[in-house]
XYZ file of C-alpha atoms in Angstrom:
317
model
C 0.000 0.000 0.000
C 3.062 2.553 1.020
C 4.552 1.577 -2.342
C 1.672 2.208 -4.684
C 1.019 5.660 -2.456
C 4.889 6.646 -3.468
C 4.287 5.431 -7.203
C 0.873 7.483 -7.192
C 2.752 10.069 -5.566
C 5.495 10.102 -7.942
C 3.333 10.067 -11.313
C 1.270 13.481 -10.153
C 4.573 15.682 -9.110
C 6.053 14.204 -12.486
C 2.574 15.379 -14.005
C 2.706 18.319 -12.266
C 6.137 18.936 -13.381
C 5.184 18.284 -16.939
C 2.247 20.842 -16.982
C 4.507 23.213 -15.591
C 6.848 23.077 -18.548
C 4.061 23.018 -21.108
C 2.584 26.122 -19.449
C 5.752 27.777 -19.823
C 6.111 27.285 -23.614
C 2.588 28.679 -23.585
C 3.495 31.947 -22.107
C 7.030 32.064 -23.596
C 5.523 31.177 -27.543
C 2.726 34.147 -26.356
C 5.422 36.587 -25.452
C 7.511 36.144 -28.656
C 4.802 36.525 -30.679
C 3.852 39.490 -29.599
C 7.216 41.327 -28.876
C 8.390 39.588 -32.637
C 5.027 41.957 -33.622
C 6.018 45.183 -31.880
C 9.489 44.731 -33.527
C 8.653 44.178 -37.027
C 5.954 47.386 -36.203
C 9.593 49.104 -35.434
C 10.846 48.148 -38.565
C 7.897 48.363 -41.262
C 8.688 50.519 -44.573
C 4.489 50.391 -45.452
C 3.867 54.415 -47.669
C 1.033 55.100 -45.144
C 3.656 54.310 -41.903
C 6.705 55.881 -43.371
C 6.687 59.275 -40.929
C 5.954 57.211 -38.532
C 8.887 54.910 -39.072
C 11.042 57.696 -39.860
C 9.825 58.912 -36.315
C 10.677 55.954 -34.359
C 14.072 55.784 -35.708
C 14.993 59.276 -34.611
C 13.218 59.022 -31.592
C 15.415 57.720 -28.490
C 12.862 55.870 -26.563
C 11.398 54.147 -28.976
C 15.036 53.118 -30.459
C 15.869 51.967 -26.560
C 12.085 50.463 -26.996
C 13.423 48.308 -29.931
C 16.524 46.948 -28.110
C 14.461 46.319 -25.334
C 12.467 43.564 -27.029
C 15.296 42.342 -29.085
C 17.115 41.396 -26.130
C 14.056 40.337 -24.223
C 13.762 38.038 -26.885
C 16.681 36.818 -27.240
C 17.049 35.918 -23.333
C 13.559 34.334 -23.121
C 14.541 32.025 -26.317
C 17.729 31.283 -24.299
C 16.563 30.484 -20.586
C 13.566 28.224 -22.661
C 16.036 26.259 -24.353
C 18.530 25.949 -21.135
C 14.796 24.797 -19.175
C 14.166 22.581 -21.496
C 17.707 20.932 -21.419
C 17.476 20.890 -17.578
C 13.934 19.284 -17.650
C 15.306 16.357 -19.912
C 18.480 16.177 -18.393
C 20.371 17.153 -21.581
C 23.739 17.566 -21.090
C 26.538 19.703 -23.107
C 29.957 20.808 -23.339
C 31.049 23.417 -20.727
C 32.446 25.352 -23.202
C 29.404 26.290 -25.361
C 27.618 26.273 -22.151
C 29.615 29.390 -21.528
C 28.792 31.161 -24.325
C 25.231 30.778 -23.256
C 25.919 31.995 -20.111
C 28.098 35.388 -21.356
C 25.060 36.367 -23.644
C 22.751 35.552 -20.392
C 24.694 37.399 -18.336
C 24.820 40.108 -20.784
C 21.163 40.300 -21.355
C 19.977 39.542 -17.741
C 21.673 43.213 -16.872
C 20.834 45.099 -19.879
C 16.844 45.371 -19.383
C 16.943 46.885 -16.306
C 19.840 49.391 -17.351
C 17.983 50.072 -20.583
C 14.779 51.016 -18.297
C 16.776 53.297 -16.205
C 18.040 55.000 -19.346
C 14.579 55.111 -20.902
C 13.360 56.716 -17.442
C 16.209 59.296 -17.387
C 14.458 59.864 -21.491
C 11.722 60.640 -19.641
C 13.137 63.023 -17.143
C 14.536 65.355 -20.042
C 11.364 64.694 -22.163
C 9.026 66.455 -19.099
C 11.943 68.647 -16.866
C 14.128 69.625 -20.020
C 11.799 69.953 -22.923
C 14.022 72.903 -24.277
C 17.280 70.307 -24.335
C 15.312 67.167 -25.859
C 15.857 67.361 -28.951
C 19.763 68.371 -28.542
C 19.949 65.336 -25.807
C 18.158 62.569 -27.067
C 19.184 63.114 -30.535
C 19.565 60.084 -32.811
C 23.540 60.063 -32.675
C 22.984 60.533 -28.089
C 20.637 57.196 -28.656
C 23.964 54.847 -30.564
C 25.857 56.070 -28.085
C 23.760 55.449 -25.242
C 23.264 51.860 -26.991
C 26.921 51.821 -26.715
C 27.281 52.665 -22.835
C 24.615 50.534 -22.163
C 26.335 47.537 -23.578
C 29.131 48.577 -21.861
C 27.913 49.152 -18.575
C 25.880 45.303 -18.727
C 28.936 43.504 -19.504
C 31.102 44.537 -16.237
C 29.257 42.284 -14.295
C 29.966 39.280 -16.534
C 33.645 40.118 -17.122
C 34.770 40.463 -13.376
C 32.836 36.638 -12.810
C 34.595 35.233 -16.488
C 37.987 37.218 -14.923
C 38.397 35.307 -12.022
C 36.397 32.093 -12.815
C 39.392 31.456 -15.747
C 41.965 31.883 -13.108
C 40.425 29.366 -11.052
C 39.288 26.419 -14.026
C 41.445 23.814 -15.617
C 41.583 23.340 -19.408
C 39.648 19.552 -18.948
C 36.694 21.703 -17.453
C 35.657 23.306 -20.951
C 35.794 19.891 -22.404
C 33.588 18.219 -19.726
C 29.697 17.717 -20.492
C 26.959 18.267 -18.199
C 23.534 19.496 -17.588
C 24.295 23.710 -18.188
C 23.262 26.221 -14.907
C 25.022 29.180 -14.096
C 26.104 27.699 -11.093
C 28.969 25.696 -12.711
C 31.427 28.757 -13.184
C 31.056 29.799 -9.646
C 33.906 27.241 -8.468
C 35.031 29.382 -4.918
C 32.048 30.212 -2.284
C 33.878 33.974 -2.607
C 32.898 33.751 -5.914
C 28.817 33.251 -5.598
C 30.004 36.814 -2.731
C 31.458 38.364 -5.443
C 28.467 38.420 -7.876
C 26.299 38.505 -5.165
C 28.306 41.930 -3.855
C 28.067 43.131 -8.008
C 24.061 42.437 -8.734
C 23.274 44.357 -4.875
C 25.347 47.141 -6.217
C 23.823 47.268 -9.652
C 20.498 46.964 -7.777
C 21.034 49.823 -5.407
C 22.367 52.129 -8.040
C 19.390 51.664 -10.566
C 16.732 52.381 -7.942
C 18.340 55.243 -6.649
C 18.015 56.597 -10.011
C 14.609 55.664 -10.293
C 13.606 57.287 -7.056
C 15.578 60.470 -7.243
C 14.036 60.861 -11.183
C 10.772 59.621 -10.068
C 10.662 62.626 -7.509
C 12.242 65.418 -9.585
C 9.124 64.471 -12.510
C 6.497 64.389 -10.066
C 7.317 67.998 -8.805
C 7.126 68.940 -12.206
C 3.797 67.700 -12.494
C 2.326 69.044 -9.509
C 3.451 72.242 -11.194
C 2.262 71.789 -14.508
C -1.310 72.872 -15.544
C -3.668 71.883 -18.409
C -2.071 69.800 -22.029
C 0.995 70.059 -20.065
C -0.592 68.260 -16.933
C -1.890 65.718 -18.982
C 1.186 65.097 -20.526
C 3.568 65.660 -17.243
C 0.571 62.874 -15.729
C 1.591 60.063 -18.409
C 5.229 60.806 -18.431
C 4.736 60.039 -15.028
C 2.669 56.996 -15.228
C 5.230 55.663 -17.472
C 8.191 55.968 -15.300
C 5.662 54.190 -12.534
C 5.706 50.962 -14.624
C 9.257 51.313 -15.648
C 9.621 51.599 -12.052
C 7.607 48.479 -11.349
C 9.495 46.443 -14.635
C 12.742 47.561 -13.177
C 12.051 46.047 -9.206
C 11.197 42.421 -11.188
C 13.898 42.303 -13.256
C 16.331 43.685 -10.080
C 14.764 41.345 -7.828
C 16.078 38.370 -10.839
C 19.444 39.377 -10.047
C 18.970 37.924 -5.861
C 17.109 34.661 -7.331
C 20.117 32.539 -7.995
C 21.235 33.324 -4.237
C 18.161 32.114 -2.951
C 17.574 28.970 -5.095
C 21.347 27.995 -4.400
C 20.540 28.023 -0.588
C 17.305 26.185 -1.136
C 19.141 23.430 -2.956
C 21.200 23.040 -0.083
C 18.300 21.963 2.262
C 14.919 20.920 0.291
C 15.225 19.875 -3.180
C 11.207 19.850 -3.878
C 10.824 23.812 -2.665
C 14.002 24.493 -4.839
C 11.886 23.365 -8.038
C 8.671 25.743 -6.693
C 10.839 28.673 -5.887
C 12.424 28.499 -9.194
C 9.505 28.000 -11.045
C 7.715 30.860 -9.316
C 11.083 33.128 -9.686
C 10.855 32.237 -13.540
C 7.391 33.244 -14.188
C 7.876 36.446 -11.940
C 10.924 37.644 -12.214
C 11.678 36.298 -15.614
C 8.882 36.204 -18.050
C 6.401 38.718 -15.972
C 9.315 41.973 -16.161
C 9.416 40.718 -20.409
C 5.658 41.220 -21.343
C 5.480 44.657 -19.486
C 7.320 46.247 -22.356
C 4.308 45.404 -24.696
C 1.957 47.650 -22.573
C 4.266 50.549 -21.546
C 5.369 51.185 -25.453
C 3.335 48.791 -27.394
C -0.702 49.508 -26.061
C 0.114 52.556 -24.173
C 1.734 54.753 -26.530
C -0.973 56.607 -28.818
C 1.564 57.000 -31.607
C 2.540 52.725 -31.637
C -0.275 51.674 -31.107
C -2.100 53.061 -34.368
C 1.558 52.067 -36.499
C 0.742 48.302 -34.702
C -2.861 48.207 -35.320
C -2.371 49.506 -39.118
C 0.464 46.981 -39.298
C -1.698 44.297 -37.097
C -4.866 44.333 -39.636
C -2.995 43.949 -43.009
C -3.126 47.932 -43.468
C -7.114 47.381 -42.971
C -7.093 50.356 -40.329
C -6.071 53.334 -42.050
C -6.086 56.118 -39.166
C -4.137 59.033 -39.662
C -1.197 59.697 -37.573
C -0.776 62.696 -35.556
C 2.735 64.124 -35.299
């Protein structure tokens, strides 16, 4: 009787397990979709778009908008495949499992850096209207892209730095199942990264906060079309806010699954399944309605773009 409880047992958490990882490919399919929409919206030559087109490429925040999903896609592709090949015990070679983990790395910092850029967009946008045009011109936005890049992959080279010191040559050759965990070979080392993402964390909401205040004076001063507009500016830089916290909060996950491992391995697969859907795929469809629904301008390019050029209203500039 014990034994068929633990097979019956057994067959509904594997069950369980397996609708888990279906409902994943659900939401993750969903979210490319739909971000693979917005970006070809981006990118559309159609005569009745064209301003429009010729808009969003000179305008910063929807150029940082564009990366935004381009990397969002990229990273859910890549932690979808890397679930998958931890689900079916898949193993590969260490050393293409760390290229997957440089571009994860890369891409796990560069969201929530490109939202604090997009907020300080904002902040010029509503407190510097007069220096907008001179400071989010389209040359400031490559460069930004640029610094950006630059800024994400610090993070990634101080881990790589040390972790190369520290592996033999046989390591890159060995296969196994691939997790981010496998380059941190010193318990300093899990510090280290730990001491780098708390850093990165603190820094980005400070911005936030200090940005978030400076706007909202602004718009407790404004009055009429500009309190409107001062009101969404601000509304935006609430949800960037809000995008920003999941994405941060990401960055303390692996700390807290590692230390789960370490004690109960059934609350280590719930944690990381919740941390996945909310810290993973939750931050990656709120780009969709900050830019994609909310923004009057998109929206009408998406819906024209959306219906086969059925909907054919005009564009305000």
């Amino acid at each position: 009787m014990a034994a068929n409880n633990s097979l019956n047992g057994g067959k509904s958490s594997l069950k369980n397990i397996n609708g888990r990882v279906v409902f994943v490919q659900v939401l993750v399919l969903v979210f490319l979709c739909i971000n693979s929409l917005l970006i070809m919206t981006f990118f559309m030559k159609d005569c009745f778009c064209h301003t429009a087109v010729r808009f969003f490429y000179t305008t910063m925040r929807y150029i940082l908008f564009a990366m935004t999903l381009l990397s969002d896609c990229l990273y859910l592709l890549l932690t979808d495949i890397l679930l998958i090949l931890s689900y079916f015990h898949f193993t590969i070679q260490m050393w293409f499992c760390l290229m997957i983990y440089i571009i994860l790395s890369l891409y796990t910092y560069l969201t929530p850096v490109t939202l604090t850029a997009m907020t300080l967009e904002r902040y010029v946008a509503i407190c510097l209207p007069l220096r907008h045009s001179e400071l989010c011109s389209t040359s400031s936005s490559m460069h930004c892209i640029l610094f950006i890049h630059g800024i994400s992959c610090l993070p990634c080279i101080a881990v790589l730095s040390i972790f190369f010191k520290s592996a033999t040559h046989g390591f890159f050759i060995q296969r196994n199942v691939c997790s981010v965990e496998m380059f941190i070979i010193q318990k300093w080392q899990g510090h280290l990264r730990s001491a780098i993402s708390q850093f990165y964390f603190l820094l980005m909401v400070s911005i936030i906060v200090f940005y978030y205040v400076k706007i909202m004076k602004v718009a407790k001063a404004a009055s009429g079309e500009n309190k409107k507009s001062t009101g969404k500016g601000l509304r935006t830089v609430i949800l960037h806010a809000i995008q920003l916290l999941l994405c941060l909060i990401q960055l303390w996950c692996p700390f807290i699954e590692a230390a789960l491992l370490q004690t109960n391995f059934l609350l280590y697969i719930n944690v990381r399944y919740f941390n996945y859907i909310t810290f993973i795929l939750a931050p990656r469809c709120l780009s969709p309605l900050i830019y994609g629904l909310r923004d009057e301008m998109f929206f009408h390019a998406l819906k024209y773009y959306a219906l086969c050029g059925l909907y054919k209203k005009p564009l305000d500039f």
